[in-house]
Amino acid sequence: MGGTPVPFHDLSFVPEGEDVVVGRLDTGAYAVLPADGAALLRRMTEGHSPEAAARWYEAEFGEAVDVDDFLEAVRELGFVRAGGDAVVTGPVRFGWLGRAVFSPPAWLLYAAVTAAWLVVGAEHADVVPDPGQFFFTGSTLVVQLVITFGQLPLIFLHEGFHTLAGRRLGLPSRLGMSNRYLYVVFETSMNGLFSVPAAKRYLPLLSGMAVDVVVLAALGLLAHVTRAANGGLSWFGAMCVALGFTVVMRLVWQFQLYLRTDLYYVFATALRCHDLHDASVGLLRNRLWRLLGRPDRLVDEDRWTAHDRRAGRWYGPFVVLGVAVMLALTVFGSLPIVLTYVEIIGRNLTGGHHDLYFWDAVVSLAINVGQLVLVAHLARRKRRTASPAPIPEGERV
């Protein structure tokens, strides 16, 4: 009569509008369920058997439910605990560190560093990075090596703050190292972020940009306090400002809202959307194909929820704005650096002297050309060996 309860992993239930986001803290898997479906699932996680939960559901909502089909769906989501699955309990590691770096005293310190840099920068423009300060020395090879390896700890700090902001909330967020072709990258897995109310997600999402601002300010202050005797920037100070320019580029990069950047996830959270990117891009493309008279290229807009479609229409102009940011970043950030690099390389190679600057230019150019050739080769090989992706059936919850 009572049946046997089903063992579930620890699940969170977060109401969002008319729906409920149900997720696993340990893996980050989540699903958006209607309120009645979430109530049924919660009933079973409280120790009621499927049969008893189905009877309760019928009495509560006035209709029967196929509890077996419902259980099969939540099993596919990984919510049901198998016999060999470990039960994750206890506080997450480094939660204390997350609470410390986001404590009120820490915020006061960050604000003081940023304010001090703004004051100094108002009087000394040379501590405010711009493309003209990128080449802090005549050696393009030294610039290349310093920028390449000097960015790594700064990127690590950005991703590390994402991780610590999650762990501050008790989430098992993880920081890992990977590579994209030849480049080392750090990646944060924000497991369980949807298991906390939306208001608590903003700090984990924005913490990377916040520490970028503090790092930018700290580099500028270091450049200022290490000035040479003549009042100009020292070699070390000029290097700090050059690294600061890379931080500025990463901050501006976050405004490319046609990508899934940190700011994109802030918008998606504020608008309570679960597929804002695909909905907004799909709606923009459909609008374009209608204007061009190509109805055969339209995609089915019913694949997104009505809420995501409404928000996607509002968010569409921000996608276009993100493309404009990308173009501005290229024209005003990347292009001046490339042109200056070509100018320096050309001058050092054609100066008529086989001195250190000549060989510096040769090695630097060889490294850059070699990287581009190798990346192109790896991309081509990846396309050749990649198998066709299967066509998904149905929609992802």
Short mmCIF file of C-alpha atoms in Angstrom, two decimals:
data_model
loop_
_atom_site.label_atom_id
_atom_site.label_comp_id
_atom_site.label_asym_id
_atom_site.label_seq_id
_atom_site.Cartn_x
_atom_site.Cartn_y
_atom_site.Cartn_z
CA MET A 1 0.00 0.00 0.00
CA GLY A 2 2.68 2.47 0.99
CA GLY A 3 5.40 1.42 -1.42
CA THR A 4 9.14 1.98 -1.11
CA PRO A 5 10.60 5.51 -1.05
CA VAL A 6 13.05 6.43 -3.82
CA PRO A 7 16.52 7.64 -2.73
CA PHE A 8 17.27 11.11 -4.10
CA HIS A 9 20.37 13.25 -4.13
CA ASP A 10 20.19 16.48 -2.14
CA LEU A 11 18.04 18.75 -4.29
CA SER A 12 17.26 22.45 -4.08
CA PHE A 13 13.94 24.02 -4.99
CA VAL A 14 14.05 27.69 -6.01
CA PRO A 15 10.81 29.38 -7.15
CA GLU A 16 11.24 31.60 -10.22
CA GLY A 17 8.01 33.17 -11.39
CA GLU A 18 5.45 30.49 -12.14
CA ASP A 19 8.10 27.75 -12.28
CA VAL A 20 10.52 26.15 -9.87
CA VAL A 21 14.22 25.51 -10.59
CA VAL A 22 15.22 22.14 -9.16
CA GLY A 23 18.93 21.33 -9.05
CA ARG A 24 21.69 19.18 -7.62
CA LEU A 25 24.37 21.00 -5.68
CA ASP A 26 27.13 18.52 -6.42
CA THR A 27 26.82 18.34 -10.22
CA GLY A 28 25.04 21.53 -11.18
CA ALA A 29 22.35 19.59 -13.10
CA TYR A 30 19.04 21.40 -12.94
CA ALA A 31 15.57 21.42 -14.46
CA VAL A 32 12.80 23.98 -14.67
CA LEU A 33 9.57 22.36 -13.50
CA PRO A 34 6.02 23.67 -13.20
CA ALA A 35 5.02 24.33 -9.62
CA ASP A 36 2.87 21.17 -9.37
CA GLY A 37 5.65 18.95 -10.74
CA ALA A 38 8.14 20.44 -8.29
CA ALA A 39 5.67 19.83 -5.47
CA LEU A 40 5.38 16.17 -6.48
CA LEU A 41 9.14 15.78 -6.60
CA ARG A 42 9.59 17.50 -3.25
CA ARG A 43 7.01 15.16 -1.76
CA MET A 44 9.07 12.15 -2.83
CA THR A 45 12.35 13.67 -1.59
CA GLU A 46 10.73 13.98 1.84
CA GLY A 47 10.50 10.19 2.06
CA HIS A 48 7.08 9.46 0.57
CA SER A 49 6.87 6.57 -1.85
CA PRO A 50 5.93 7.29 -5.50
CA GLU A 51 2.52 5.69 -4.97
CA ALA A 52 1.80 7.79 -1.89
CA ALA A 53 3.06 10.94 -3.62
CA ALA A 54 0.81 10.23 -6.62
CA ARG A 55 -2.24 9.87 -4.37
CA TRP A 56 -1.32 13.13 -2.62
CA TYR A 57 -0.90 14.86 -5.99
CA GLU A 58 -4.34 13.72 -7.19
CA ALA A 59 -5.97 14.92 -3.97
CA GLU A 60 -4.07 18.23 -4.03
CA PHE A 61 -4.39 19.16 -7.73
CA GLY A 62 -7.48 17.24 -8.78
CA GLU A 63 -5.90 15.12 -11.51
CA ALA A 64 -3.96 11.88 -11.79
CA VAL A 65 -0.25 11.73 -12.64
CA ASP A 66 1.80 9.01 -14.34
CA VAL A 67 4.35 8.77 -11.57
CA ASP A 68 6.41 6.14 -13.40
CA ASP A 69 7.00 8.44 -16.37
CA PHE A 70 7.75 11.28 -13.98
CA LEU A 71 10.34 9.19 -12.14
CA GLU A 72 11.96 8.15 -15.41
CA ALA A 73 12.36 11.83 -16.37
CA VAL A 74 14.00 12.78 -13.06
CA ARG A 75 16.28 9.72 -13.30
CA GLU A 76 17.52 10.97 -16.67
CA LEU A 77 18.33 14.28 -14.99
CA GLY A 78 20.46 12.42 -12.44
CA PHE A 79 18.30 13.35 -9.46
CA VAL A 80 17.77 9.75 -8.29
CA ARG A 81 20.63 8.28 -6.30
CA ALA A 82 21.90 4.89 -7.50
CA GLY A 83 23.20 2.31 -5.06
CA GLY A 84 26.87 3.14 -5.61
CA ASP A 85 26.49 6.90 -5.59
CA ALA A 86 28.28 8.66 -2.78
CA VAL A 87 26.30 11.01 -0.59
CA VAL A 88 27.92 14.45 -0.60
CA THR A 89 27.74 16.03 2.84
CA GLY A 90 29.60 18.58 4.89
CA PRO A 91 30.86 22.06 4.09
CA VAL A 92 32.78 22.75 0.90
CA ARG A 93 36.52 23.37 1.01
CA PHE A 94 37.76 26.96 1.17
CA GLY A 95 34.34 28.25 2.10
CA TRP A 96 36.08 30.22 4.85
CA LEU A 97 38.34 31.86 2.25
CA GLY A 98 35.34 32.83 0.14
CA ARG A 99 33.73 34.48 3.12
CA ALA A 100 36.97 36.30 3.93
CA VAL A 101 37.63 37.76 0.47
CA PHE A 102 34.03 39.00 0.27
CA SER A 103 33.79 40.25 3.84
CA PRO A 104 33.03 43.94 4.62
CA PRO A 105 36.69 44.70 5.50
CA ALA A 106 37.79 43.18 2.19
CA TRP A 107 35.29 45.31 0.26
CA LEU A 108 36.56 48.40 2.06
CA LEU A 109 40.11 47.51 1.01
CA TYR A 110 39.05 46.98 -2.62
CA ALA A 111 37.20 50.30 -2.62
CA ALA A 112 40.19 52.12 -1.12
CA VAL A 113 42.60 50.72 -3.73
CA THR A 114 40.25 51.62 -6.58
CA ALA A 115 39.57 55.11 -5.24
CA ALA A 116 43.29 55.78 -4.74
CA TRP A 117 43.99 54.78 -8.35
CA LEU A 118 41.23 57.04 -9.64
CA VAL A 119 42.68 59.97 -7.69
CA VAL A 120 46.22 59.27 -8.93
CA GLY A 121 44.99 58.68 -12.49
CA ALA A 122 43.22 62.04 -12.54
CA GLU A 123 46.61 63.74 -12.08
CA HIS A 124 48.91 61.24 -13.81
CA ALA A 125 47.42 59.95 -17.06
CA ASP A 126 50.35 57.58 -17.61
CA VAL A 127 48.93 55.11 -15.02
CA VAL A 128 45.69 54.79 -17.02
CA PRO A 129 46.35 52.10 -19.67
CA ASP A 130 45.92 52.74 -23.38
CA PRO A 131 47.19 50.91 -26.51
CA GLY A 132 50.19 53.25 -26.79
CA GLN A 133 51.58 51.88 -23.51
CA PHE A 134 51.39 48.25 -24.53
CA PHE A 135 54.98 48.10 -25.87
CA PHE A 136 56.73 49.07 -22.65
CA THR A 137 60.17 48.18 -24.03
CA GLY A 138 61.85 48.14 -27.43
CA SER A 139 62.04 44.33 -27.37
CA THR A 140 58.92 42.86 -28.92
CA LEU A 141 60.00 39.43 -27.69
CA VAL A 142 60.12 40.61 -24.07
CA VAL A 143 56.70 42.25 -24.44
CA GLN A 144 55.31 39.07 -25.94
CA LEU A 145 56.65 36.84 -23.16
CA VAL A 146 55.66 39.19 -20.33
CA ILE A 147 52.13 39.66 -21.64
CA THR A 148 51.66 35.95 -22.34
CA PHE A 149 52.87 34.68 -18.97
CA GLY A 150 52.02 37.76 -16.92
CA GLN A 151 48.34 37.39 -17.76
CA LEU A 152 48.12 33.85 -16.40
CA PRO A 153 47.99 34.75 -12.67
CA LEU A 154 45.57 37.61 -13.44
CA ILE A 155 43.21 35.29 -15.32
CA PHE A 156 43.59 32.74 -12.52
CA LEU A 157 42.56 35.43 -10.04
CA HIS A 158 39.49 36.33 -12.12
CA GLU A 159 38.30 32.72 -12.27
CA GLY A 160 39.38 32.08 -8.69
CA PHE A 161 37.07 34.83 -7.43
CA HIS A 162 34.18 33.22 -9.31
CA THR A 163 35.00 29.97 -7.54
CA LEU A 164 35.35 31.52 -4.08
CA ALA A 165 32.12 33.49 -4.49
CA GLY A 166 30.35 30.19 -5.13
CA ARG A 167 32.04 28.43 -2.24
CA ARG A 168 31.08 31.31 0.03
CA LEU A 169 27.48 30.18 -0.58
CA GLY A 170 28.35 26.56 0.13
CA LEU A 171 28.37 25.59 -3.56
CA PRO A 172 30.98 23.07 -4.79
CA SER A 173 32.23 25.38 -7.56
CA ARG A 174 35.51 24.25 -9.12
CA LEU A 175 38.45 25.95 -10.81
CA GLY A 176 40.27 23.98 -13.46
CA MET A 177 43.01 24.47 -16.03
CA SER A 178 42.64 23.51 -19.66
CA ASN A 179 43.86 24.58 -23.06
CA ARG A 180 42.40 25.88 -26.27
CA TYR A 181 44.85 24.83 -28.95
CA LEU A 182 48.14 26.37 -27.75
CA TYR A 183 46.69 28.63 -25.10
CA VAL A 184 46.36 27.87 -21.40
CA VAL A 185 42.94 28.79 -19.99
CA PHE A 186 41.33 28.64 -16.57
CA GLU A 187 37.70 27.59 -16.30
CA THR A 188 35.23 27.85 -13.45
CA SER A 189 32.45 25.32 -13.02
CA MET A 190 29.69 27.03 -11.03
CA ASN A 191 27.98 23.86 -9.86
CA GLY A 192 24.74 24.47 -8.04
CA LEU A 193 24.40 28.17 -8.84
CA PHE A 194 20.75 27.66 -9.80
CA SER A 195 20.13 26.09 -6.40
CA VAL A 196 20.27 29.49 -4.69
CA PRO A 197 17.81 32.38 -5.08
CA ALA A 198 18.47 34.70 -8.02
CA ALA A 199 19.51 37.58 -5.74
CA LYS A 200 22.46 35.52 -4.46
CA ARG A 201 23.75 34.66 -7.94
CA TYR A 202 24.90 38.15 -8.87
CA LEU A 203 28.04 38.18 -6.74
CA PRO A 204 29.39 34.86 -8.14
CA LEU A 205 28.66 36.14 -11.65
CA LEU A 206 30.21 39.59 -11.19
CA SER A 207 33.07 38.72 -8.82
CA GLY A 208 35.53 38.15 -11.67
CA MET A 209 34.94 41.60 -13.12
CA ALA A 210 35.10 43.11 -9.62
CA VAL A 211 38.56 41.70 -8.96
CA ASP A 212 39.66 42.77 -12.46
CA VAL A 213 38.88 46.37 -11.50
CA VAL A 214 40.88 46.01 -8.27
CA VAL A 215 43.80 44.40 -10.14
CA LEU A 216 43.75 47.23 -12.69
CA ALA A 217 43.85 49.77 -9.87
CA ALA A 218 46.63 47.93 -8.03
CA LEU A 219 48.79 47.75 -11.17
CA GLY A 220 48.33 51.48 -11.73
CA LEU A 221 49.30 52.28 -8.13
CA LEU A 222 52.37 50.03 -8.40
CA ALA A 223 53.39 51.93 -11.52
CA HIS A 224 52.98 55.22 -9.69
CA VAL A 225 54.92 54.34 -6.52
CA THR A 226 57.84 52.85 -8.49
CA ARG A 227 58.50 55.89 -10.67
CA ALA A 228 62.02 56.63 -11.84
CA ALA A 229 64.04 59.53 -10.39
CA ASN A 230 63.00 61.79 -13.28
CA GLY A 231 59.31 61.28 -12.48
CA GLY A 232 58.58 59.04 -15.43
CA LEU A 233 57.46 55.45 -15.23
CA SER A 234 60.14 52.92 -14.41
CA TRP A 235 60.57 49.81 -16.55
CA PHE A 236 58.62 47.85 -13.94
CA GLY A 237 55.92 50.51 -13.79
CA ALA A 238 55.55 50.57 -17.57
CA MET A 239 55.21 46.78 -17.50
CA CYS A 240 52.44 47.07 -14.88
CA VAL A 241 50.53 49.53 -17.06
CA ALA A 242 50.90 47.23 -20.09
CA LEU A 243 49.48 44.34 -18.08
CA GLY A 244 46.73 46.70 -16.93
CA PHE A 245 45.78 47.24 -20.57
CA THR A 246 45.15 43.50 -20.94
CA VAL A 247 42.83 43.73 -17.92
CA VAL A 248 40.95 46.60 -19.58
CA MET A 249 40.53 44.48 -22.71
CA ARG A 250 39.11 41.60 -20.66
CA LEU A 251 36.68 43.95 -18.90
CA VAL A 252 35.43 45.39 -22.19
CA TRP A 253 35.22 41.87 -23.63
CA GLN A 254 32.50 41.09 -21.07
CA PHE A 255 30.22 43.60 -22.84
CA GLN A 256 30.13 41.48 -26.00
CA LEU A 257 26.63 40.39 -25.11
CA TYR A 258 26.16 38.24 -28.20
CA LEU A 259 28.41 35.78 -26.33
CA ARG A 260 27.76 34.02 -23.02
CA THR A 261 29.88 36.43 -20.99
CA ASP A 262 29.61 37.16 -17.28
CA LEU A 263 27.33 40.12 -18.02
CA TYR A 264 25.12 37.95 -20.24
CA TYR A 265 24.45 35.64 -17.29
CA VAL A 266 23.64 38.68 -15.15
CA PHE A 267 21.00 39.74 -17.71
CA ALA A 268 19.64 36.18 -17.94
CA THR A 269 19.35 36.00 -14.16
CA ALA A 270 17.67 39.41 -13.87
CA LEU A 271 15.17 38.48 -16.60
CA ARG A 272 14.57 34.98 -15.09
CA CYS A 273 15.45 33.32 -18.40
CA HIS A 274 16.94 29.90 -18.96
CA ASP A 275 17.76 30.12 -22.68
CA LEU A 276 18.03 33.87 -23.29
CA HIS A 277 21.01 33.62 -25.65
CA ASP A 278 19.49 31.16 -28.11
CA ALA A 279 16.06 32.80 -27.91
CA SER A 280 17.33 36.33 -28.60
CA VAL A 281 19.68 35.25 -31.41
CA GLY A 282 17.01 33.02 -32.96
CA LEU A 283 14.41 35.78 -32.89
CA LEU A 284 16.86 38.25 -34.44
CA ARG A 285 17.65 35.80 -37.23
CA ASN A 286 13.97 35.16 -37.86
CA ARG A 287 13.35 38.89 -38.10
CA LEU A 288 16.19 39.20 -40.61
CA TRP A 289 14.96 36.29 -42.75
CA ARG A 290 11.45 37.78 -42.80
CA LEU A 291 12.85 41.10 -44.01
CA LEU A 292 14.78 39.24 -46.73
CA GLY A 293 11.72 37.26 -47.76
CA ARG A 294 13.19 33.89 -46.78
CA PRO A 295 10.51 32.15 -44.69
CA ASP A 296 12.18 28.80 -45.43
CA ARG A 297 15.07 29.83 -43.13
CA LEU A 298 12.86 30.56 -40.11
CA VAL A 299 13.32 28.45 -36.98
CA ASP A 300 10.44 27.30 -34.81
CA GLU A 301 10.07 29.84 -32.02
CA ASP A 302 8.02 27.43 -29.90
CA ARG A 303 11.25 25.73 -28.87
CA TRP A 304 11.61 28.51 -26.27
CA THR A 305 9.21 29.35 -23.49
CA ALA A 306 6.85 32.30 -23.90
CA HIS A 307 8.78 34.15 -21.20
CA ASP A 308 12.13 33.59 -22.95
CA ARG A 309 10.61 34.81 -26.23
CA ARG A 310 9.32 38.00 -24.62
CA ALA A 311 12.66 38.66 -22.93
CA GLY A 312 14.54 37.71 -26.12
CA ARG A 313 12.76 40.42 -28.10
CA TRP A 314 13.75 42.96 -25.45
CA TYR A 315 17.32 41.63 -25.25
CA GLY A 316 17.87 41.53 -29.02
CA PRO A 317 19.21 45.12 -29.28
CA PHE A 318 21.79 44.27 -26.61
CA VAL A 319 23.03 41.43 -28.83
CA VAL A 320 23.54 44.00 -31.61
CA LEU A 321 25.24 46.31 -29.10
CA GLY A 322 27.58 43.44 -28.19
CA VAL A 323 28.63 43.14 -31.83
CA ALA A 324 29.32 46.90 -31.86
CA VAL A 325 31.49 46.47 -28.74
CA MET A 326 33.44 43.72 -30.51
CA LEU A 327 34.08 45.97 -33.50
CA ALA A 328 35.13 48.87 -31.25
CA LEU A 329 37.42 46.55 -29.28
CA THR A 330 39.07 45.49 -32.51
CA VAL A 331 39.41 48.99 -33.99
CA PHE A 332 40.47 50.88 -30.87
CA GLY A 333 42.19 48.11 -28.91
CA SER A 334 43.62 45.29 -30.98
CA LEU A 335 44.29 47.06 -34.29
CA PRO A 336 46.56 49.81 -32.87
CA ILE A 337 48.66 47.14 -31.14
CA VAL A 338 48.96 45.07 -34.32
CA LEU A 339 49.95 48.14 -36.36
CA THR A 340 52.54 49.19 -33.78
CA TYR A 341 53.92 45.65 -33.68
CA VAL A 342 54.26 45.55 -37.47
CA GLU A 343 55.94 48.96 -37.43
CA ILE A 344 58.49 47.90 -34.78
CA ILE A 345 59.19 44.58 -36.48
CA GLY A 346 59.61 46.26 -39.86
CA ARG A 347 61.95 48.90 -38.45
CA ASN A 348 64.12 46.36 -36.64
CA LEU A 349 64.31 44.01 -39.62
CA THR A 350 65.12 46.67 -42.21
CA GLY A 351 67.44 48.85 -40.16
CA GLY A 352 70.49 47.36 -41.86
CA HIS A 353 72.09 46.18 -38.60
CA HIS A 354 72.10 42.60 -37.41
CA ASP A 355 72.04 43.69 -33.79
CA LEU A 356 70.04 42.38 -30.83
CA TYR A 357 66.89 44.21 -31.99
CA PHE A 358 67.12 42.53 -35.39
CA TRP A 359 67.32 39.03 -33.89
CA ASP A 360 64.68 39.97 -31.32
CA ALA A 361 62.33 40.82 -34.19
CA VAL A 362 63.19 37.60 -36.05
CA VAL A 363 62.45 35.38 -33.04
CA SER A 364 59.27 37.28 -32.12
CA LEU A 365 57.94 37.13 -35.67
CA ALA A 366 58.82 33.44 -35.98
CA ILE A 367 56.93 32.64 -32.76
CA ASN A 368 53.82 34.54 -33.86
CA VAL A 369 53.77 33.12 -37.38
CA GLY A 370 54.45 29.63 -36.02
CA GLN A 371 51.54 29.94 -33.59
CA LEU A 372 49.15 31.04 -36.31
CA VAL A 373 50.21 28.21 -38.62
CA LEU A 374 49.95 25.60 -35.86
CA VAL A 375 46.54 26.84 -34.69
CA ALA A 376 45.26 26.74 -38.28
CA HIS A 377 46.65 23.21 -38.69
CA LEU A 378 45.05 21.99 -35.45
CA ALA A 379 41.71 23.57 -36.36
CA ARG A 380 41.79 21.93 -39.79
CA ARG A 381 42.68 18.53 -38.30
CA LYS A 382 39.92 18.89 -35.71
CA ARG A 383 37.35 19.54 -38.44
CA ARG A 384 38.55 16.50 -40.39
CA THR A 385 38.42 14.11 -37.43
CA ALA A 386 35.22 15.44 -35.85
CA SER A 387 32.25 13.12 -36.30
CA PRO A 388 28.86 14.59 -37.21
CA ALA A 389 26.89 15.62 -34.14
CA PRO A 390 23.67 13.67 -33.57
CA ILE A 391 20.42 15.54 -34.10
CA PRO A 392 18.77 16.01 -30.71
CA GLU A 393 15.24 14.75 -30.23
CA GLY A 394 12.93 17.05 -28.35
CA GLU A 395 13.93 19.95 -26.18
CA ARG A 396 16.37 20.21 -23.34
CA VAL A 397 14.66 21.18 -20.09
#
